[in-house]
Coordinates of C-alpha atoms in Angstrom, one line a residue:
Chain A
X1 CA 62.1 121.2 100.2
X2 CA 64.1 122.4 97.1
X3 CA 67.6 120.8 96.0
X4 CA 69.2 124.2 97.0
X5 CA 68.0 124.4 100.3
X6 CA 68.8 120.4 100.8
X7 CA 72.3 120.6 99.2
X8 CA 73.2 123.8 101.3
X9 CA 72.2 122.3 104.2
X10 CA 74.1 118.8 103.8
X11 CA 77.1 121.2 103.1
X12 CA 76.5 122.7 106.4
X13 CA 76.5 119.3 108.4
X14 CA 79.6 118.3 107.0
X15 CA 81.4 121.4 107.1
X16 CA 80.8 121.4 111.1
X17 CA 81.3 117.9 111.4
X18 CA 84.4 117.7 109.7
X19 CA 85.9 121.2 110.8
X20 CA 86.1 121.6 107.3
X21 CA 85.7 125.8 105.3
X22 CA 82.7 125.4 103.5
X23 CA 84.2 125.7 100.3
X24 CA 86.0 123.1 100.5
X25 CA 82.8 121.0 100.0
X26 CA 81.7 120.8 96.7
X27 CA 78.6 119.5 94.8
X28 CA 80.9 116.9 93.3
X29 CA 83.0 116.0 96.7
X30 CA 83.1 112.2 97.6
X31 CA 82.1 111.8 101.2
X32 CA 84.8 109.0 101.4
X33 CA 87.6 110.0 98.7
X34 CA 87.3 113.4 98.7
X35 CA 86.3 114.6 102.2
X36 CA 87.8 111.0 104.4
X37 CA 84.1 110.4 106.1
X38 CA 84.9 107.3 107.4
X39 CA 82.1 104.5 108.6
X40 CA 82.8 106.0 112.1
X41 CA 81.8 109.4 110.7
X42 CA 78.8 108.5 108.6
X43 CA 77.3 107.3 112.0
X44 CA 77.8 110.7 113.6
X45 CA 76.4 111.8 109.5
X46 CA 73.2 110.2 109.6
X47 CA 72.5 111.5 113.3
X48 CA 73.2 115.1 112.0
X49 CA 71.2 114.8 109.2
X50 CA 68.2 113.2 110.8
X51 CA 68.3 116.1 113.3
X52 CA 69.1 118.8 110.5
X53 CA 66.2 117.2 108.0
X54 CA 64.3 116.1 110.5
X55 CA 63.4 112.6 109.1
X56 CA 64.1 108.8 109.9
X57 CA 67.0 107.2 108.1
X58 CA 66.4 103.8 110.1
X59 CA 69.2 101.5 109.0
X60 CA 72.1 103.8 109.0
X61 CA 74.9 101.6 107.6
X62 CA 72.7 100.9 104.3
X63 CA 71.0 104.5 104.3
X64 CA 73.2 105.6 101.3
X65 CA 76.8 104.6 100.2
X66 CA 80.1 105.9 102.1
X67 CA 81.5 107.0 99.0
X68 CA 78.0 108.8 97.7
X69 CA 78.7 112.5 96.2
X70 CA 77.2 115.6 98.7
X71 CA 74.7 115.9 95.3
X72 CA 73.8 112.5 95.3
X73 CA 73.2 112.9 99.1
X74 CA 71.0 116.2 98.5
X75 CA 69.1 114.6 96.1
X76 CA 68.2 111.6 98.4
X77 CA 67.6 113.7 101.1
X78 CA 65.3 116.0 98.8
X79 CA 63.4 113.0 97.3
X80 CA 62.9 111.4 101.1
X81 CA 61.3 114.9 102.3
X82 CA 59.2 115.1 98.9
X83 CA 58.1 111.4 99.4
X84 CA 57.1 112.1 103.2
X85 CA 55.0 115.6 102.5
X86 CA 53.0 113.3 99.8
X87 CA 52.2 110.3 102.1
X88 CA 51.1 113.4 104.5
Chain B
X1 CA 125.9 94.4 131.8
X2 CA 125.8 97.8 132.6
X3 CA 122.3 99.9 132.2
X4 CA 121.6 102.3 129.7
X5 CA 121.2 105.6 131.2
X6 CA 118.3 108.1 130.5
X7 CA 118.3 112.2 130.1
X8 CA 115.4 114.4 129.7
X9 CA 116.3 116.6 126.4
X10 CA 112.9 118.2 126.0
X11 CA 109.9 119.9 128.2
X12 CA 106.5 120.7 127.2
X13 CA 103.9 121.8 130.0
X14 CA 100.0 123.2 129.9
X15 CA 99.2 124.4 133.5
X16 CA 97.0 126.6 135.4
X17 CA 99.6 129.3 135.9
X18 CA 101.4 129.2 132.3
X19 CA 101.4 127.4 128.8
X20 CA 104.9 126.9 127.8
X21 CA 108.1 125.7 129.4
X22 CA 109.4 129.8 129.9
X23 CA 105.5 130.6 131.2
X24 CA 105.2 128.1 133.4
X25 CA 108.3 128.8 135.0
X26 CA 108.0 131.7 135.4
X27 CA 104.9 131.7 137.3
X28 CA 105.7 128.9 139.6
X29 CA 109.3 130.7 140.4
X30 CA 107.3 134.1 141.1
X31 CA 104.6 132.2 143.4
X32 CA 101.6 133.1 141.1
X33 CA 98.3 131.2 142.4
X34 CA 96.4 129.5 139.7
X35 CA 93.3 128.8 141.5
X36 CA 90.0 130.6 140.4
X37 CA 86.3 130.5 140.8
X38 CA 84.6 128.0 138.9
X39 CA 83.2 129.4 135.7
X40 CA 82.2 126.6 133.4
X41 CA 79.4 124.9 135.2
X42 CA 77.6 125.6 138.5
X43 CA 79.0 125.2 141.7
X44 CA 76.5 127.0 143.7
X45 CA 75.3 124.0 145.1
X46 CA 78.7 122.5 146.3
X47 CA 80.7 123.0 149.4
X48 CA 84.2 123.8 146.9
X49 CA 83.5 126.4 144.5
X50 CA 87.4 126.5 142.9
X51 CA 89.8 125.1 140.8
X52 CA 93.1 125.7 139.0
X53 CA 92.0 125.6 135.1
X54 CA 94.0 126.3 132.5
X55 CA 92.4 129.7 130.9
X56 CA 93.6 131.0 127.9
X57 CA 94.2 127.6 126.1
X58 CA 93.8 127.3 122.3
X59 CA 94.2 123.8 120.9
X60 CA 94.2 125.3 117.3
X61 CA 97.4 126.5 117.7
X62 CA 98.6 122.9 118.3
X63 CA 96.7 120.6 116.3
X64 CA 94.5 120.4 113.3
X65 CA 90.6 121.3 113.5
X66 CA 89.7 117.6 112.9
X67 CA 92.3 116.6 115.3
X68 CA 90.2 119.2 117.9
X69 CA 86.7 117.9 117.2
X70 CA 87.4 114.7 117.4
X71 CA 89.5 114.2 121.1
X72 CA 89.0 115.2 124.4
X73 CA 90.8 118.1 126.1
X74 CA 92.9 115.7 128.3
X75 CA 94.0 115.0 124.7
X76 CA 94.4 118.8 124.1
X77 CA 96.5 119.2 126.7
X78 CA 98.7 116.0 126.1
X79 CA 99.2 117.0 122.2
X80 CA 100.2 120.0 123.0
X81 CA 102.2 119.4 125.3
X82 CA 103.7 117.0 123.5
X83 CA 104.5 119.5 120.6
X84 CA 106.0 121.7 122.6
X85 CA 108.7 119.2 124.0
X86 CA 109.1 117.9 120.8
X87 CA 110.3 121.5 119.6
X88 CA 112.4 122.2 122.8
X89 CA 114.3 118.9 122.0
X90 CA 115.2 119.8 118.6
X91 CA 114.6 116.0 118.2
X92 CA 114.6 115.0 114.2
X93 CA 111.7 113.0 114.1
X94 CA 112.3 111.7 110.8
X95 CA 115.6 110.8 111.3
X96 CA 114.5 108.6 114.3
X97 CA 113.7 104.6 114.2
X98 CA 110.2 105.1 115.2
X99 CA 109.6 101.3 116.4
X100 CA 112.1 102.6 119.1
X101 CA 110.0 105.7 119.9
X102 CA 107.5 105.4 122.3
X103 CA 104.8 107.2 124.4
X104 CA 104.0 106.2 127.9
X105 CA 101.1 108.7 129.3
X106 CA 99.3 108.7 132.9
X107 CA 95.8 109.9 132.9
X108 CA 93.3 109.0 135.8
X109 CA 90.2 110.0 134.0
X110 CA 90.3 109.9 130.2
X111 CA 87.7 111.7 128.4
X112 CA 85.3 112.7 131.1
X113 CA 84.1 116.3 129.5
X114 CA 82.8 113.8 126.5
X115 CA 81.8 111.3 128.8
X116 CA 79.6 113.0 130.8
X117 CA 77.7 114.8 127.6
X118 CA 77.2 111.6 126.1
X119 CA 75.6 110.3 129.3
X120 CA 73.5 113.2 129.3
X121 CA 72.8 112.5 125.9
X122 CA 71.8 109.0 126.1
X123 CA 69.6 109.8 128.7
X124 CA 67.7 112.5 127.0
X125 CA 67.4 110.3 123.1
X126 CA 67.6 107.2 124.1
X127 CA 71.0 105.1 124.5
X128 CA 70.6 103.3 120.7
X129 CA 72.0 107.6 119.6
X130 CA 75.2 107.2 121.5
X131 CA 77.9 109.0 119.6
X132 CA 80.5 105.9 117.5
X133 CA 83.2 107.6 118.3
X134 CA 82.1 107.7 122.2
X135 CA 84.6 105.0 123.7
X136 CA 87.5 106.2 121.2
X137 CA 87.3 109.5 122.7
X138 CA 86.9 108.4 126.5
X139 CA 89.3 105.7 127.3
X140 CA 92.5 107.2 128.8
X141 CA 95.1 105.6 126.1
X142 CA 93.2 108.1 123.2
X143 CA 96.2 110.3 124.7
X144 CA 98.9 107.8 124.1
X145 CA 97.3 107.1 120.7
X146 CA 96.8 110.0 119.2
X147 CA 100.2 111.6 120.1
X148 CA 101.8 108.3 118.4
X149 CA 99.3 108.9 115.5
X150 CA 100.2 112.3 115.2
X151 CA 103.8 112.1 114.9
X152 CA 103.8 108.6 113.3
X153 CA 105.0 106.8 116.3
X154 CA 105.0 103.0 116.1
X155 CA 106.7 101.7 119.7
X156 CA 105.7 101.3 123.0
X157 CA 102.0 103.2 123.8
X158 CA 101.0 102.5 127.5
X159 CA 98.7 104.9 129.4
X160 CA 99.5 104.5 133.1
X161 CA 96.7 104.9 136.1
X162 CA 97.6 104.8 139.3
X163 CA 96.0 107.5 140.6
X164 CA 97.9 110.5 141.2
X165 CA 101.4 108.6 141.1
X166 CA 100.1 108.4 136.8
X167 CA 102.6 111.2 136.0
X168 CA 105.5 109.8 137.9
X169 CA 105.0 106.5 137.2
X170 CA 105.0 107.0 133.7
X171 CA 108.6 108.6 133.8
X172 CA 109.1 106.0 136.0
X173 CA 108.4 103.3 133.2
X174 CA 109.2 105.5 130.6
X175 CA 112.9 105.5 132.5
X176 CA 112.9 101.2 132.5
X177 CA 111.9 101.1 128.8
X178 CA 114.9 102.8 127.7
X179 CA 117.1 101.8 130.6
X180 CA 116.4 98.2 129.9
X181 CA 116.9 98.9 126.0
X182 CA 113.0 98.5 124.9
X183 CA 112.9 102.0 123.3
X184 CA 115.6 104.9 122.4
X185 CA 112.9 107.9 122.6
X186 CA 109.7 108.2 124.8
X187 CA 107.1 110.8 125.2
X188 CA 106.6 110.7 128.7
X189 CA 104.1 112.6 131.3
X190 CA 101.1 113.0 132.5
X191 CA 97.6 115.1 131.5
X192 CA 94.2 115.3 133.3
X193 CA 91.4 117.3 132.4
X194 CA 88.9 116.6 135.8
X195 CA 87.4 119.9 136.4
X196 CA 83.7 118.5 134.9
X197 CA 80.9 118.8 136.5
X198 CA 80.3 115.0 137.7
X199 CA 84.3 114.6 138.0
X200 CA 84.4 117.8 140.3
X201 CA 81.3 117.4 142.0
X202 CA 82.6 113.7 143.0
X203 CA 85.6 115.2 144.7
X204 CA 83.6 117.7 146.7
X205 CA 81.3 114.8 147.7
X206 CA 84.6 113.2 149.0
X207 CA 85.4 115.9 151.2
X208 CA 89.4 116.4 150.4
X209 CA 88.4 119.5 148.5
X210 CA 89.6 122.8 150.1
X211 CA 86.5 125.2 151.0
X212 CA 88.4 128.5 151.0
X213 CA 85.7 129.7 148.0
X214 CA 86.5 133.6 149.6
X215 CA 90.3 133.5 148.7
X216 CA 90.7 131.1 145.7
X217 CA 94.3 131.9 145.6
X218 CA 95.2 131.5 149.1
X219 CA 93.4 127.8 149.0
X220 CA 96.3 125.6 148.2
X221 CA 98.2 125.8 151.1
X222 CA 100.4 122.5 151.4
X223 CA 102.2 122.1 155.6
X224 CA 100.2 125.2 156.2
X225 CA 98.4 124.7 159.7
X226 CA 95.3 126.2 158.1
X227 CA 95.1 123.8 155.1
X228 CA 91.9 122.7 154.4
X229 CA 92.3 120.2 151.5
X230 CA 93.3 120.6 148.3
X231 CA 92.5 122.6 144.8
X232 CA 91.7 120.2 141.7
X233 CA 93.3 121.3 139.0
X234 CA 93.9 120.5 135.1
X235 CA 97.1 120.7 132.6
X236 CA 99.7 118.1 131.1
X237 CA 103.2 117.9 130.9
X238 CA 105.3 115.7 128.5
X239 CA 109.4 115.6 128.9
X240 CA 111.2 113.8 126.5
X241 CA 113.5 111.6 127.3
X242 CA 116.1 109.5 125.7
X243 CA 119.6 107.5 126.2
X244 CA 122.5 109.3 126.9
X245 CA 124.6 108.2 124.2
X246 CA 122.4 109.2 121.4
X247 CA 121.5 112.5 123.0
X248 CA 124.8 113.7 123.7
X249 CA 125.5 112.3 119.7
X250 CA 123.3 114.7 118.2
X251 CA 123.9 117.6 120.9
X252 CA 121.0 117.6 122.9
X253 CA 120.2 120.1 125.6
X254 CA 120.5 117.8 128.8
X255 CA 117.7 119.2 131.5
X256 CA 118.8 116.0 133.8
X257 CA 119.5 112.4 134.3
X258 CA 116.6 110.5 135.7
X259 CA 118.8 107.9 137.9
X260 CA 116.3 105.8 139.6
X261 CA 112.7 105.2 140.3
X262 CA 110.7 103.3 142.9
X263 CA 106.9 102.5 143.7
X264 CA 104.8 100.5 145.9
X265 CA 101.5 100.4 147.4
X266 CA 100.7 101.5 150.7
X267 CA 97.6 98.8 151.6
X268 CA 96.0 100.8 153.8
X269 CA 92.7 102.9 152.6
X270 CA 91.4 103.7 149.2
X271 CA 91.6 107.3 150.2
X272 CA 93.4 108.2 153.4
X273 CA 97.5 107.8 153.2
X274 CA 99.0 105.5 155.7
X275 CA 99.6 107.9 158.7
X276 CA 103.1 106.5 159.9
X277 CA 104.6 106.8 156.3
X278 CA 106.2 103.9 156.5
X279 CA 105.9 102.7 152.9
X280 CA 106.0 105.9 151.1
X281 CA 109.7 105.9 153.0
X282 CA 110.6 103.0 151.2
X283 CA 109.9 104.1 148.3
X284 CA 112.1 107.8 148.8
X285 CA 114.6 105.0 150.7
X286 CA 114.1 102.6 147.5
X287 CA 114.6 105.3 145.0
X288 CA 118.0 106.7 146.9
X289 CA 119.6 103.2 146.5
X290 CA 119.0 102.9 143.2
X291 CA 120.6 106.0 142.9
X292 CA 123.4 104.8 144.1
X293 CA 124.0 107.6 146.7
X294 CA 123.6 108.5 149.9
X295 CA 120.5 110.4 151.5
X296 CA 122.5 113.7 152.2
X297 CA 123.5 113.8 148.2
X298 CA 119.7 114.7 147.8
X299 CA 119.4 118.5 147.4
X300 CA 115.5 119.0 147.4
X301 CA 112.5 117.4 147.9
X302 CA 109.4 118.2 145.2
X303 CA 106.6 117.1 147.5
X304 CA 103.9 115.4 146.7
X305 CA 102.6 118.1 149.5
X306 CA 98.5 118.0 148.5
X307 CA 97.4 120.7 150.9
X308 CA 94.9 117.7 153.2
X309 CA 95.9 117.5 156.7
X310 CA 96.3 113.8 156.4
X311 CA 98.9 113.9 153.2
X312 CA 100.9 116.8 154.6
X313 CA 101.6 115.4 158.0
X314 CA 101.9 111.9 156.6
X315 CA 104.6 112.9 154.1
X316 CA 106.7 114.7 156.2
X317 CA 106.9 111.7 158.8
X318 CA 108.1 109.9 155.7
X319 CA 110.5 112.5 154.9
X320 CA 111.7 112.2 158.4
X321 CA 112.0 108.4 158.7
X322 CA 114.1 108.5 155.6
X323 CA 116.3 111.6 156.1
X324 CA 116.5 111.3 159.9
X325 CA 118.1 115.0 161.6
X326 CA 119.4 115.7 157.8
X327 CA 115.5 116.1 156.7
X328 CA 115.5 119.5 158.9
X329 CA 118.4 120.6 156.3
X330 CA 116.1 119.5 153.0
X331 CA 114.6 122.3 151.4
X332 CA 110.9 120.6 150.6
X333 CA 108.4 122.3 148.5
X334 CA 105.2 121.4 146.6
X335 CA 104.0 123.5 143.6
X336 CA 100.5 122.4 143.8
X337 CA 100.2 125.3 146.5
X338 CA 100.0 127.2 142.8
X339 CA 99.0 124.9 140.1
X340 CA 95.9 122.5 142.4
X341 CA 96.2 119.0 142.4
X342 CA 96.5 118.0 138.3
X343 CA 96.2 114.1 139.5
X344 CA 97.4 112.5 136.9
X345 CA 99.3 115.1 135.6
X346 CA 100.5 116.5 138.7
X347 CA 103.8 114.1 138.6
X348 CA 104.7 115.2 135.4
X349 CA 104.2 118.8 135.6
X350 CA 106.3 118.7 138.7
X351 CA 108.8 116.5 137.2
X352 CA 108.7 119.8 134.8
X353 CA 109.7 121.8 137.6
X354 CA 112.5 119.9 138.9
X355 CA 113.6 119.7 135.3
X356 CA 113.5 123.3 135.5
X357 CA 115.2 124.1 138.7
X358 CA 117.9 121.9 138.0
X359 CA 118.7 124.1 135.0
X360 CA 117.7 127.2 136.7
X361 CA 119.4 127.0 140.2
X362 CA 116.1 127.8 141.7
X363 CA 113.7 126.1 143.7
X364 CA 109.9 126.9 143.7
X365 CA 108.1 127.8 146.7
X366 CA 105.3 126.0 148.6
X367 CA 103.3 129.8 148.4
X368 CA 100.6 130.5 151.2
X369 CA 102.6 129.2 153.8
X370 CA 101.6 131.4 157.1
X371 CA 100.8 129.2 159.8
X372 CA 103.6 126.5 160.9
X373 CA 102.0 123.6 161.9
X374 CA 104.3 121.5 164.6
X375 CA 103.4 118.1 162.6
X376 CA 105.2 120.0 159.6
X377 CA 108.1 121.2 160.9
X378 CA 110.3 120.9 157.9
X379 CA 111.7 123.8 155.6
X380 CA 109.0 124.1 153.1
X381 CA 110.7 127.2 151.1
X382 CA 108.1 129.1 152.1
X383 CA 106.2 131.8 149.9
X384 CA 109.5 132.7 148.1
X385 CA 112.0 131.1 145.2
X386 CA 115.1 130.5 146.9
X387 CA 118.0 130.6 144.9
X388 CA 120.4 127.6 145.5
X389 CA 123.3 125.2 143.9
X390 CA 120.7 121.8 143.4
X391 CA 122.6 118.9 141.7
X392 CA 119.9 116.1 143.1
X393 CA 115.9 116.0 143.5
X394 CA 113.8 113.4 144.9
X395 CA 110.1 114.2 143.5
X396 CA 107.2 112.1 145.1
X397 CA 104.1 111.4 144.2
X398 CA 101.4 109.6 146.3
X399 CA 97.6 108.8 145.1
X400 CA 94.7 107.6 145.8
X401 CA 94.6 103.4 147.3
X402 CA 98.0 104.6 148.0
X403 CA 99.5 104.4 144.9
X404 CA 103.3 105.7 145.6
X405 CA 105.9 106.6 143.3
X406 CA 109.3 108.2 143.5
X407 CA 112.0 109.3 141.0
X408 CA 115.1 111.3 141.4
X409 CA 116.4 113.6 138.7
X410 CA 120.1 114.4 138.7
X411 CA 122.1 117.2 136.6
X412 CA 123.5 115.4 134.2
X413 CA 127.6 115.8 134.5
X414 CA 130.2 116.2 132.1
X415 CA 132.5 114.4 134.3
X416 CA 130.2 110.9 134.5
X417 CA 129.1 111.1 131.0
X418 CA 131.8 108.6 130.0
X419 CA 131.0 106.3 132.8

């Protein structure tokens, strides 16, 4: 999976989760300080994510920090899919 | 030391049959029928295929997207409504002591819509993918909460079930709270969002739903000889209500004086009313004496009036045994025969309508009434408003484990506001 594709994707989740316009989400946007994802909301987060990316984020509360940027998040979720198609 | 006394000064109301104090009254006062075939889930395997829903509703135009995704519509309804008597009262929230603002809610059910998915849910992915915010959203007192959230209301927050007394018991408490100088302001009312296909399905399974799936509209038919049980139905109502002396400070519009409530409990069946009436005329009995007048000073009756065969005969021989020959003068009527049975709403949206009438000089009708039945014998305004000088109304509301609860509304008078 390409950054692109990850980051436009994460932007999606959180636009719907958050009933938020889309460009209000920035690359730069703080999950926690910019867009008030609470640890409530991270929850509901990782489930959309798993379901969206199709992967395993096991622990959820220590799968990346609350206040973790939507590019930081891409790039996780980007290196996590890369990781899993070489293992494959 | 004498009690403070408490006016309504605002009405906000979501029903079947209108959105919107003017809608809503509109409807009821023109005998429109709420009740519909069942659209959003399938009834085809249930013996009652109808409801009274509330079509046409848009929480957007009352509350933020967040605030939308994140609550269930019982909570729709109550913000909303909420809003709406908030506006009507031309209260000043910010000028207001809001440790003395409170909001007392009934609501039988809570959050079943989200419930039930999330069942479903945890059934289908296993119950360690439950949604966080699951209980938040479910439990009745979200309501309460996020209408004091909303507009930053730190006093009393109680939600109130007692089955479908909720809505009048909690303008019964709401009344005490002030009266007895615990808060200055409260939201008070009732919302219910039942018509789910578990929640629904469990009141057809009951048998107390009406069957009359060929004519939706002519289903709800409270003293009616051909009742068959009643209509469920969904909506909210919130009055607000505060103490006289601040209201009439600041100029309020005065809908009425709540001057007494009662309630008590029946101890007879979880579902049938106790036949004789004998407790449910307490509480009418109860109520009037609190009141501080006599049974003839009450002008109308806003029956609980359910549209079952047991309720309908039951209440009247209450009526009877606290109005004696008089009750054959009472004009008695029951708006569920348009809006369903709300449950926990029902009290509220009714107190709504006596709010209404009293301001108006118009009582609803009971519509669909064709058939007299000689166990209801009593002047149920049938089909038509009726136009009439009403200065006193005795609302009851009787639920489930037989929860009872009456209040009686007054116009509020010039001449006993110094009193």
């Amino acid at each position: 999976m390409k950054y692109d594709d990850a980051e436009r994707k994460v932007k999606a989740v959180l636009a719907d989760l958050l009933s938020l316009p889309p460009k209000d989400i920035k690359s730069t946007s703080s999950l926690s300080d910019d867009l008030g994802v609470d640890s409530f909301c991270k929850l509901e987060l990782c489930f959309a994510l798993e379901k969206t990316f199709n992967i395993d984020l096991a622990e959820h509360s220590r799968a990346f920090p609350q206040n973790v940027t939507v590019k930081d998040l891409a790039d996780l979720l980007t290196a996590m899919k890369a990781d899993r198609s070489a293992k494959e | 030391m004498r009690k403070r006394r408490v006016v309504v000064t605002g009405l906000g109301v979501v029903a079947p049959t209108g959105i919107g104090r003017d809608a809503f009254w509109n409807a009821v006062t023109n005998g429109k029928s709420g009740v519909d075939l069942i659209m959003s889930f399938d009834t085809s395997k249930l013996n009652s295929r109808i409801a009274a829903q509330v079509l046409e509703f848009d929480p957007l135009n009352y509350m933020s997207p967040q605030v939308v995704k994140k609550t269930d519509r019982f909570v729709h309804f109550g913000l909303a409504a909420s809003r709406m008597a908030l506006e009507d009262s031309r209260l000043d929230l910010e000028k207001e002591d809001k440790s003395r603002t409170g909001v007392v809610i009934g609501s039988v059910f809570g959050g079943m819509l989200f419930h039930e998915a999330q069942i479903i849910s945890g059934y289908q992915k296993g119950i360690n993918r439950l949604n966080p915010m699951c209980i938040p959203r479910i439990t009745p007192n979200a309501v309460t909460s996020h209408i004091a959230m909303e507009f930053n209301i730190t006093g009393i927050s109680i939600a109130i079930a007692s089955a479908c007394a909720s809505g009048t018991d909690a303008i019964g408490q709401a009344f005490r709270f002030i009266q007895n100088n615990d808060a200055d302001v409260i939201f008070a009312g009732g919302v219910e969002a039942p018509l789910t296909a578990f929640t629904f399905s469990a009141f057809s399974a009951m048998r107390v739903l009406s069957q009359r799936n060929d004519s939706p509209h002519e289903a709800s038919r409270p003293f009616d000889r051909e009742r068959d049980g009643f209509v469920l139905g969904e909506g909210g109502a919130i009055l607000i209500m505060e103490e006289l002396s601040r209201a009439i400070k600041r100029d309020a519009r005065i809908y009425g004086e709540i001057i007494s409530y009662a309630s008590n409990c029946g101890s007879y069946h979880m579902v049938l009313p106790e036949p004789d009436g004998t407790e449910s005329a307490k509480i009418m009995s109860a109520a009037i004496k609190e009141a501080e007048i006599r049974p003839e000073d009450v002008d109308y009756i806003s029956a609980y009036g359910n549209s079952t065969k047991a309720n309908d005969k039951a209440e009247t021989k209450a009526i009877k045994l606290v109005f004696r020959d008089d009750a054959y003068n009472k004009p008695v009527s029951s708006i569920k025969s348009m809006i369903g049975h709300t449950i926990g709403a029902s009290g509220a949206i009714e107190a709504v309508s006596c709010a209404l009438a009293l301001e108006h000089g118009m009582i609803p009708p009971t519509i669909n009434y064709s058939y007299p039945d000689e166990e209801c014998d009593l002047d149920y305004v049938p089909n038509r408003a009726r136009k009439a000088r009403i200065n006193t109304i005795l609302s009851n509301s009787f639920g489930v484990g037989n929860n009872n609860a009456s209040i009686i509304i007054r116009r509020f008078c010039e001449r006993r506001r110094m009193n």
